[in-house]
Short mmCIF file of C-alpha atoms and ligand atoms in Angstrom, two decimals:
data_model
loop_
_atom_site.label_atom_id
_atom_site.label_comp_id
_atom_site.label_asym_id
_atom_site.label_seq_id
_atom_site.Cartn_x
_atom_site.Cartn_y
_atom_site.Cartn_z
CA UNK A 1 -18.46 -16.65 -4.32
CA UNK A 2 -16.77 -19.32 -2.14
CA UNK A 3 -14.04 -20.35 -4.15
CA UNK A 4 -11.96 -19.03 -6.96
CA UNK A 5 -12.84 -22.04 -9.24
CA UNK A 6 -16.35 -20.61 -9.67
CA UNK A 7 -15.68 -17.91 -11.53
CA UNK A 8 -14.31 -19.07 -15.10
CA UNK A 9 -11.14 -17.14 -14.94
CA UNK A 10 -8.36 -17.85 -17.61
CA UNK A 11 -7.00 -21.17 -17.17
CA UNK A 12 -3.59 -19.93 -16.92
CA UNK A 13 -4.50 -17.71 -13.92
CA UNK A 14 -6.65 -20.65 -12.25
CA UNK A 15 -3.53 -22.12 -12.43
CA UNK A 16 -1.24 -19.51 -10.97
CA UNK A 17 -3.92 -18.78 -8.18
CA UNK A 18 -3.71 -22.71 -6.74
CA UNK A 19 0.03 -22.01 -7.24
CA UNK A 20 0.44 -19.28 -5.00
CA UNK A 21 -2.47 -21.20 -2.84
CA UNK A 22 -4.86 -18.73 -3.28
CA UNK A 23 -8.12 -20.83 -3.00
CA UNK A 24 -10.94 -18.49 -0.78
CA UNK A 25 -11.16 -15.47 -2.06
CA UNK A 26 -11.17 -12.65 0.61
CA UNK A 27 -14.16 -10.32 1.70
CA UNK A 28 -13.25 -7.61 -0.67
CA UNK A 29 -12.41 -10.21 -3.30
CA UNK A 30 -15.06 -12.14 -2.79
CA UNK A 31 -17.26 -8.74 -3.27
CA UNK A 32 -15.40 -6.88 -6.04
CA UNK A 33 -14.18 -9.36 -8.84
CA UNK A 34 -17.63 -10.75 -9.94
CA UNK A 35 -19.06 -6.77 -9.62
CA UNK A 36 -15.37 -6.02 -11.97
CA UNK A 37 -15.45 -9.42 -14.09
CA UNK A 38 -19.22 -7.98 -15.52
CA UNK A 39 -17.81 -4.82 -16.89
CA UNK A 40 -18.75 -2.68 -14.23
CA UNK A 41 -17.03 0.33 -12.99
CA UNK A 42 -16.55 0.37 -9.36
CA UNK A 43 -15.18 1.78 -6.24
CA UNK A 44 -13.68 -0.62 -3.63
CA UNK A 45 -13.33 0.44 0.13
CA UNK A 46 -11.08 -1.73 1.38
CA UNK A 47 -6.99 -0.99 2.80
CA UNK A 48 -3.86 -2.82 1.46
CA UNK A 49 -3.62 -5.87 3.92
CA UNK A 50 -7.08 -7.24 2.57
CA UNK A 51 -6.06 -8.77 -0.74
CA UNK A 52 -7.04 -6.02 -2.61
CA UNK A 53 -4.03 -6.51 -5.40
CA UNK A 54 -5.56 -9.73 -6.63
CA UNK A 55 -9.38 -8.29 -6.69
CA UNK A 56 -8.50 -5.85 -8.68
CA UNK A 57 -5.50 -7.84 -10.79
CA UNK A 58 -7.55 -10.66 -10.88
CA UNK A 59 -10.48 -9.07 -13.30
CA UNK A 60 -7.69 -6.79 -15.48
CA UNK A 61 -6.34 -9.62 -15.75
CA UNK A 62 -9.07 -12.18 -17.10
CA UNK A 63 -10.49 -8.82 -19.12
CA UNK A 64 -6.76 -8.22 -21.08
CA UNK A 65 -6.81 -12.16 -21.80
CA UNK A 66 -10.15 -11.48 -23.83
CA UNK A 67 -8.76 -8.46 -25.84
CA UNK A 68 -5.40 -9.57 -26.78
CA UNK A 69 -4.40 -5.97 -28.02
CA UNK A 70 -5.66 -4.07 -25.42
CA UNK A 71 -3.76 -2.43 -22.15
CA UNK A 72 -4.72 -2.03 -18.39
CA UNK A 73 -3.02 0.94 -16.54
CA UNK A 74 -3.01 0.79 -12.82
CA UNK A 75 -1.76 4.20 -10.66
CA UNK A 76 -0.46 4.23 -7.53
CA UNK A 77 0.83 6.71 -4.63
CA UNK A 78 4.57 5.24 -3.74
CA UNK A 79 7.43 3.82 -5.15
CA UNK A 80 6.96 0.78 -3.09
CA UNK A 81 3.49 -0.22 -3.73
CA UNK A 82 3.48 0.03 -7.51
CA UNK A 83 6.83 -2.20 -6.84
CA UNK A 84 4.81 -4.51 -4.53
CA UNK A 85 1.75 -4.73 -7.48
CA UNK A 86 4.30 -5.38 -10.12
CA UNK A 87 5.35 -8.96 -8.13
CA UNK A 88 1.73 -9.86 -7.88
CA UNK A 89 0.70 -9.53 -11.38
CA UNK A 90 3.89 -11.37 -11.93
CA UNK A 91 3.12 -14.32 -9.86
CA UNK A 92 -0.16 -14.36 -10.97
CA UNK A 93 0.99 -14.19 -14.96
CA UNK A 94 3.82 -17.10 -14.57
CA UNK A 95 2.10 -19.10 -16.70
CA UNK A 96 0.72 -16.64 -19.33
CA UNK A 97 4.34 -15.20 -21.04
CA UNK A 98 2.70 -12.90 -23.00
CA UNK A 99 0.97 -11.02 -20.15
CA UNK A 100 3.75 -8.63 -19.57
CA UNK A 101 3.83 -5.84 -17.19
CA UNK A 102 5.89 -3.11 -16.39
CA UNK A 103 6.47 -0.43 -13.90
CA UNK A 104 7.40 3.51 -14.27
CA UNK A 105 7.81 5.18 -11.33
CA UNK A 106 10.33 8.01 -10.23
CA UNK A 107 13.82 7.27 -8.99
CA UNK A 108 14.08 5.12 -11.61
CA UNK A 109 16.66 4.97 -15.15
CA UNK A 110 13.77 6.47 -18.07
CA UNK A 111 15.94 4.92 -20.75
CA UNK A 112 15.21 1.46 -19.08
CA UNK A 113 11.80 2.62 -18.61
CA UNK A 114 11.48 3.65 -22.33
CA UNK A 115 12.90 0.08 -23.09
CA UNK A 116 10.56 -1.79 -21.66
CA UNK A 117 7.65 0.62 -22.04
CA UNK A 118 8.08 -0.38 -26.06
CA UNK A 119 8.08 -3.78 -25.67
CA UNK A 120 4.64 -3.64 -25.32
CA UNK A 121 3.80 -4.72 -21.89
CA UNK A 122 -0.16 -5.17 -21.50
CA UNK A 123 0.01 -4.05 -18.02
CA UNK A 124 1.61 -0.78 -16.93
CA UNK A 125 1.91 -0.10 -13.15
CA UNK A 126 2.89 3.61 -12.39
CA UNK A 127 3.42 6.44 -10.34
CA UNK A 128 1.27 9.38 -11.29
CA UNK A 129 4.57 11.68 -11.46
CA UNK A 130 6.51 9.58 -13.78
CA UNK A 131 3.63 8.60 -15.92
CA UNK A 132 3.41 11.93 -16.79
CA UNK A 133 6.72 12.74 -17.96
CA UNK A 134 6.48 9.79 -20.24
CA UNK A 135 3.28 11.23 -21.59
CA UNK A 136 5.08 14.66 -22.69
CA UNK A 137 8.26 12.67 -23.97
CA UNK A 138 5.68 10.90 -25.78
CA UNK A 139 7.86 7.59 -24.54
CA UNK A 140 4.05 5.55 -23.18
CA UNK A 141 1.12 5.52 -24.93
CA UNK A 142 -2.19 4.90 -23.22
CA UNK A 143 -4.89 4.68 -26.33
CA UNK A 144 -5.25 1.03 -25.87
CA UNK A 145 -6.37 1.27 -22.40
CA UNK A 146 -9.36 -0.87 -21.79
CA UNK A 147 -8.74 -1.17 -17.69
CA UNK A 148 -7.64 1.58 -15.42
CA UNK A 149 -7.42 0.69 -12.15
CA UNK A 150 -6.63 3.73 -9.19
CA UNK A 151 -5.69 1.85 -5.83
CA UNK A 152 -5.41 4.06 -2.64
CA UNK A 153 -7.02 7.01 -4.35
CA UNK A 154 -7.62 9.15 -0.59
CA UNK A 155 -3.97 8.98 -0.50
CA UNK A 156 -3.14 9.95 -3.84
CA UNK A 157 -5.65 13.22 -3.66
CA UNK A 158 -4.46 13.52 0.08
CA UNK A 159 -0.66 13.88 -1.62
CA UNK A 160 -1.23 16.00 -4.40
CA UNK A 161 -1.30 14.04 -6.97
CA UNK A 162 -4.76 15.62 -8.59
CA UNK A 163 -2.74 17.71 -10.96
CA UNK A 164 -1.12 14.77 -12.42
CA UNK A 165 -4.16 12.83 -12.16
CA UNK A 166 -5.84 15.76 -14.25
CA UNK A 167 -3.39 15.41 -17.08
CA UNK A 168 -3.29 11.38 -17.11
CA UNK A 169 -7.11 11.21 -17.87
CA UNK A 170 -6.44 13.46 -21.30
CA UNK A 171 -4.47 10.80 -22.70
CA UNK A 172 -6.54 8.10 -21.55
CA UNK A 173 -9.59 6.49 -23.84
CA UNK A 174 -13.26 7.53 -22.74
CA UNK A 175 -14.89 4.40 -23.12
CA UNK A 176 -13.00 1.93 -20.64
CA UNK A 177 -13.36 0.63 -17.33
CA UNK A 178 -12.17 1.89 -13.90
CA UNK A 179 -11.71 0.78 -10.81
CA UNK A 180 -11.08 3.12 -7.59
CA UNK A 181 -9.62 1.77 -4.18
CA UNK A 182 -9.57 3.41 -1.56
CA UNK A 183 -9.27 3.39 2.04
CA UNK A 184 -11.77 5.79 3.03
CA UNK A 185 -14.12 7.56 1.04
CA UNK A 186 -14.20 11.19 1.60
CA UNK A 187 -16.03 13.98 -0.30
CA UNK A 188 -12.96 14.40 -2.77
CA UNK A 189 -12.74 10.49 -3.81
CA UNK A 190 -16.50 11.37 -4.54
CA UNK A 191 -15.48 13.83 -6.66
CA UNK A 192 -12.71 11.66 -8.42
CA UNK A 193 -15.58 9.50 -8.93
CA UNK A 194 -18.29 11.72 -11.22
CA UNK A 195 -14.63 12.39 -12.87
CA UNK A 196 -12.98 8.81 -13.64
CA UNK A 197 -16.02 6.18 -13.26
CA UNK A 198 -19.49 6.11 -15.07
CA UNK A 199 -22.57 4.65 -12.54
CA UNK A 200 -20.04 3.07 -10.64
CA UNK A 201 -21.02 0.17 -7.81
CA UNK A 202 -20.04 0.94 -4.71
CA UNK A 203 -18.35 -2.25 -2.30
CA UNK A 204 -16.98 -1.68 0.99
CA UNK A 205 -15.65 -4.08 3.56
CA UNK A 206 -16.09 -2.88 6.92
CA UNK A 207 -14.53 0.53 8.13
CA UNK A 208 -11.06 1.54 8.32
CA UNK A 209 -10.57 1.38 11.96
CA UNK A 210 -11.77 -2.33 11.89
CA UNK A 211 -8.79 -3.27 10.63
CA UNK A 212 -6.92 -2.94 14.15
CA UNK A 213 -9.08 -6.69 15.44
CA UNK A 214 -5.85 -8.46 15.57
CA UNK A 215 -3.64 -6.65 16.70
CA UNK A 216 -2.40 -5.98 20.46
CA UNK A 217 -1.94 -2.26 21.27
CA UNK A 218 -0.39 -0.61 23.84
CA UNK A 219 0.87 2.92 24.88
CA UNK A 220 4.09 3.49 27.08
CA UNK A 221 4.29 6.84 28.72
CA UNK A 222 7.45 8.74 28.90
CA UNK A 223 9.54 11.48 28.45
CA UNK A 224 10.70 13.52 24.85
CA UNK A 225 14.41 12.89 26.40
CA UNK A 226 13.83 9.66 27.46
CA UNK A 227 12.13 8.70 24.19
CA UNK A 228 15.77 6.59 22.80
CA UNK A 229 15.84 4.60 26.43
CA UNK A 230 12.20 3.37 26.81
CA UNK A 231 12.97 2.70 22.69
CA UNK A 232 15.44 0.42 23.46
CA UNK A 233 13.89 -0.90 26.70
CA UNK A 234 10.64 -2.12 24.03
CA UNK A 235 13.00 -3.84 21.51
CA UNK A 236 15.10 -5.93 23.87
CA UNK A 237 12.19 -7.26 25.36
CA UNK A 238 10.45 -8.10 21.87
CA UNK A 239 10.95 -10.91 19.77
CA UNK A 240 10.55 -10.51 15.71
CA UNK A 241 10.97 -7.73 13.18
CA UNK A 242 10.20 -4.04 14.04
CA UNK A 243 8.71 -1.35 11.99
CA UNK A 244 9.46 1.81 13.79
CA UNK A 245 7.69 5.45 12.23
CA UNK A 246 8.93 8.94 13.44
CA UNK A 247 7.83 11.88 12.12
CA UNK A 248 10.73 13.49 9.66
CA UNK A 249 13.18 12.24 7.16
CA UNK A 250 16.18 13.60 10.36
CA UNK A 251 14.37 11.70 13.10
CA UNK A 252 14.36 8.86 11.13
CA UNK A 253 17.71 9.03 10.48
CA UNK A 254 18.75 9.58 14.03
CA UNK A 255 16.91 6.64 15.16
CA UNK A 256 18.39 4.36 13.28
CA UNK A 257 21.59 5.57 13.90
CA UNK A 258 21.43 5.66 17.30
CA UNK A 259 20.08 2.07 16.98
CA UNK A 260 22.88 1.01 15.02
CA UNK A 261 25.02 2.28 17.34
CA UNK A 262 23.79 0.21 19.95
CA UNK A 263 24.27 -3.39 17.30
CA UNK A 264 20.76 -3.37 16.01
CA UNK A 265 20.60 -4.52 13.07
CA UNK A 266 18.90 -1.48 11.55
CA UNK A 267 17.78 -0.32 8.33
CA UNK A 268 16.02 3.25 7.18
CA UNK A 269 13.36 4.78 4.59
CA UNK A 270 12.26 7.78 3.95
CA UNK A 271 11.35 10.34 0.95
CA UNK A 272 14.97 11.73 1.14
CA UNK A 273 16.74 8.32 -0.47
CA UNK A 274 17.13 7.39 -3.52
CA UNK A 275 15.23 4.53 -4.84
CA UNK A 276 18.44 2.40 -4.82
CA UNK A 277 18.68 2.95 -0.97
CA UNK A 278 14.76 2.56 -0.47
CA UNK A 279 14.71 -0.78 -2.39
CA UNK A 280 17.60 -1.79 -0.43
CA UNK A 281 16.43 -1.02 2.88
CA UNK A 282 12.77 -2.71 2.30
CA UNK A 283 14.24 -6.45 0.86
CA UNK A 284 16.78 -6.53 3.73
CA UNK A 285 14.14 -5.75 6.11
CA UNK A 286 11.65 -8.11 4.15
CA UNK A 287 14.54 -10.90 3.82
CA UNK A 288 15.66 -10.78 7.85
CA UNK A 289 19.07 -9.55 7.32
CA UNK A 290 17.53 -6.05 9.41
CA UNK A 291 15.36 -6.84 12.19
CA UNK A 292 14.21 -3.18 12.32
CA UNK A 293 13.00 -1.02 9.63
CA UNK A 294 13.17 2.62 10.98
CA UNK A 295 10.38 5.14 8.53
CA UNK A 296 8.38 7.83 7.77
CA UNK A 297 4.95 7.68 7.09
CA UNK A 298 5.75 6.34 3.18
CA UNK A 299 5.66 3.21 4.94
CA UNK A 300 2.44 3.27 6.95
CA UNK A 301 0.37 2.14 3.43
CA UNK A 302 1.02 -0.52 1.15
CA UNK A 303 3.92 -2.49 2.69
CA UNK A 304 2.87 -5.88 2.71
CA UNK A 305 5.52 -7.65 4.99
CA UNK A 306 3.84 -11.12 6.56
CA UNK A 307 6.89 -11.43 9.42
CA UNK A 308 6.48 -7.88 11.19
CA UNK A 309 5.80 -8.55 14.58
CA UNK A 310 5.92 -5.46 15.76
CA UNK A 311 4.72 -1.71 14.93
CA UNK A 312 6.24 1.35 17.35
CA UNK A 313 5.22 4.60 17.04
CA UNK A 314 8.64 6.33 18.04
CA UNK A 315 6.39 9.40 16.81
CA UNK A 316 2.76 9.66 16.65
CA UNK A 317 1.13 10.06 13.47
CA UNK A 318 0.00 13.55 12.41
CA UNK A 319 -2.93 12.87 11.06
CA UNK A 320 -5.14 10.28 13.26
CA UNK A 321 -6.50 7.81 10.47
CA UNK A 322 -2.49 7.29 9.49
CA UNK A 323 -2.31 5.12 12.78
CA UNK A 324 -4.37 3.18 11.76
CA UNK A 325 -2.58 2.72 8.32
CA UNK A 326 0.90 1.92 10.46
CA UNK A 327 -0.44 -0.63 12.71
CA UNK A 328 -1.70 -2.30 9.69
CA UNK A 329 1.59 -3.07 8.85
CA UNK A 330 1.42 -5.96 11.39
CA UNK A 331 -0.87 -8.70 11.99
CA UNK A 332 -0.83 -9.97 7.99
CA UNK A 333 -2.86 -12.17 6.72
CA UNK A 334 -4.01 -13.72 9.69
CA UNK A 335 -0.80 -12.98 11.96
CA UNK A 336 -1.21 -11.72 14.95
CA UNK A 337 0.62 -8.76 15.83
CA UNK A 338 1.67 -5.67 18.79
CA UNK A 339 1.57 -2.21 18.36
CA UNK A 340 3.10 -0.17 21.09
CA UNK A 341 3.00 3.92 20.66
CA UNK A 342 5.63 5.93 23.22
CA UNK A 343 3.30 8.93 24.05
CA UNK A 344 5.11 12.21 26.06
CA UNK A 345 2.88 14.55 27.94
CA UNK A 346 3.44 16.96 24.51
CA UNK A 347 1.69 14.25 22.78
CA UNK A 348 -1.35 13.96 24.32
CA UNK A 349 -3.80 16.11 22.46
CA UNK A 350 -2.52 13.82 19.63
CA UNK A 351 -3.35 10.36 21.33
CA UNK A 352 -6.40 11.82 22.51
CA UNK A 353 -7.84 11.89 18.92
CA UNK A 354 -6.46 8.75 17.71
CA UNK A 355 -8.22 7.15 21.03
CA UNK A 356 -11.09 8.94 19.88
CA UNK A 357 -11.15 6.97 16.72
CA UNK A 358 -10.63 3.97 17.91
CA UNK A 359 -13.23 4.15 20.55
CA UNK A 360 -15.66 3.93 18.01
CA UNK A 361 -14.66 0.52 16.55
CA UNK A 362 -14.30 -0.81 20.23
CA UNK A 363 -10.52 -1.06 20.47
CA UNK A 364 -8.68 -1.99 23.56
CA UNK A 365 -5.65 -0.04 24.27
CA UNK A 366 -3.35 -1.06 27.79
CA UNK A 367 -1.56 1.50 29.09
CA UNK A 368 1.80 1.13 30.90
P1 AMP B 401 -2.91 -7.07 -0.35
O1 AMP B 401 -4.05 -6.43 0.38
O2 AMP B 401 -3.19 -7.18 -1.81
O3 AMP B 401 -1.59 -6.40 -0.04
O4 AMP B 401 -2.78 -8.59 0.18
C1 AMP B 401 -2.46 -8.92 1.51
C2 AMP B 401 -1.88 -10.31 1.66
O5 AMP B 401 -2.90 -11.31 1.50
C3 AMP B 401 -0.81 -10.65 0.64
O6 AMP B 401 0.27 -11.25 1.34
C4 AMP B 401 -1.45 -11.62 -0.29
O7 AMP B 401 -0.52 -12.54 -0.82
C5 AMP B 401 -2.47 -12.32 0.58
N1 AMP B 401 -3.69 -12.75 -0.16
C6 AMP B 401 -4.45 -11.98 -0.96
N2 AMP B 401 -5.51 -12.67 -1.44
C7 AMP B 401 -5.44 -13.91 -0.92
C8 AMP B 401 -6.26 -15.10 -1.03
N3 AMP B 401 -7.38 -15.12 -1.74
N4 AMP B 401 -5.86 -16.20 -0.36
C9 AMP B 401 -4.73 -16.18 0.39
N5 AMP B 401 -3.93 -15.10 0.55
C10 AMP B 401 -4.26 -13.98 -0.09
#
């Protein structure tokens, strides 16, 4: 498939796609919709950052057009990326009114939820957590589910979620279709899979750590209390917005307030603020009035923010493959983008297994 135009979709979504200039669909896009459009169940490999919203909102889409009373449910791990999804299917139902969707996830006023959760929106983006209170209140129903899709499943099971996950499928019809993203595919999303999907077709777009092509990285050696100097040093001589990780909720906070004190504009999110404040933080960051975004690892997946320029790694990642996720966050759609990690002598064992992993795909790292 070469073009969107050969696939027959709605015409109200044709339309909306050459609105938002959609035209070539990507790799995984190109892969997954026609494999999704013919019924099938499936389970995509592919990370946020590869247009995997649209291949999967693209075919729930054209599907709930067909069966005007029927309802696609898509779960997702954060706050932020079911927020993300929700303006997506938006755009891509502007010209299709009665395509609602809505979004329940945590943080959020139920009774607004529970509003708009009876005005029978045929698309229902949610958090696993909150999804599951409505269930017991008995406030979402989720019989006339014909399309469930699960996007970054490794993260979900890698987060806990499987007890939720557990108690969503009880309420959910057997005879439907699913679709699993995921960013890897480890021996649990396996698992998920003889669970959630029946024969399901399997599409992958190159491996994880492929993802880094684009993007410049480098590692600057220093000290644990020289960590806030060499910071500083990177960002005055860097142009563009900043996405800076550290490890906790407390060194996040002290960053950025350290920053601030210095006149950067400088914004924070982590797992410890309230939605309001989370919201907040990402559309100032995402409109330019912040020029740094200070975060924990919520942030490595799903934030989709074309004008970051920049990716430190105050703290190294825990886990190895969450690089990976954090340097994503730069070098969007077809940007190019830098991502410097400040490594102290404690940190080595650390860097030496995310260079490990990136020697396989190849990577160049300088070191300075
Ligand atoms: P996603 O992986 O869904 O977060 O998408 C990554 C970025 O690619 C988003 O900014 C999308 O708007 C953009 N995008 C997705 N599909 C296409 C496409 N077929 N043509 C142009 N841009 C796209």
């Amino acid at each position: 498939m070469n073009h969107f135009n050969e696939l027959k979709l709605p015409p109200a979504l044709e339309k909306a796609l050459q609105v938002m200039k959609f035209e070539q669909p990507t790799p995984i896009q190109a892969k997954a919709i026609p494999v999704a459009l013919a019924n099938r169940d499936l389970i995509g490999c592919a990370q946020t950052g590869t247009g995997k919203t649209a291949a999967f909102s693209i075919p729930m889409i054209t599907r709930l057009t067909k069966v005007p009373n029927k309802t696609g449910l898509i779960l997702v791990p954060t706050r932020e990326l079911g927020s993300q999804i929700l303006e997506v299917l938006k755009n891509l139902t502007q010209f299709a009114p009665e395509m609602k969707s809505t979004l329940l996830i945590g943080g959020m006023s139920m009774k607004a939820q529970v509003r708009s959760a009876q005005s029978k929106p045929r698309i229902i983006v949610a958090t696993p957590g909150r999804l599951v209170d409505h269930l017991k209140r008995g406030t979402v129903s989720l019989s006339s589910v014909e399309i469930l899709v699960l996007d970054e499943a490794d993260r979900m099971l890698d987060m806990g979620f499987a007890p939720q996950l557990n108690e969503i499928l009880r309420f959910l019809p057997k005879v439907r279709q699913t679709l699993c993203f995921s960013a890897t595919l480890p021996s649990d999303i396996e698992k998920l899979s003889a669970r959630y999907l029946k024969d399901p077709v399997r599409v992958t777009i190159g491996v994880v750590s492929q993802h880094a092509n684009k993007i410049q990285q480098s590692v600057v050696q220093t000290l644990q209390t020289k960590k806030n100097d060499t910071l500083m040093d990177q960002l005055n001589v860097r142009k563009g917005s900043v996405l800076i990780f550290a490890r906790t909720k407390s060194r996040t906070d002290r960053v950025a307030r350290y920053l601030a004190e210095y006149g950067h504009p400088v914004t924070r999110i982590h797992g410890g603020r309230t939605q309001g404040q989370r919201t907040a933080a990402v559309e100032g960051f995402r409109d330019g009035r912040f020029r740094i975004l200070v975060a924990t690892d919520i942030a490595a997946r799903g934030i989709d923010i074309p004008h970051i320029a920049h990716v430190i790694n105050y703290d190294l990642p825990q886990v190895p493959e969450d690089y990976i996720h954090r340097i994503g966050r730069t070098a969007r759609a077809g940007a190019e983008g830098q991502a410097i990690s400040l490594v102290t002598p404690e940190d080595k064992p650390q860097w030496r297994e995310i260079s490990r992993l990136l020697e396989r795909s190849g990577t160049k790292i300088a070191i300075q």
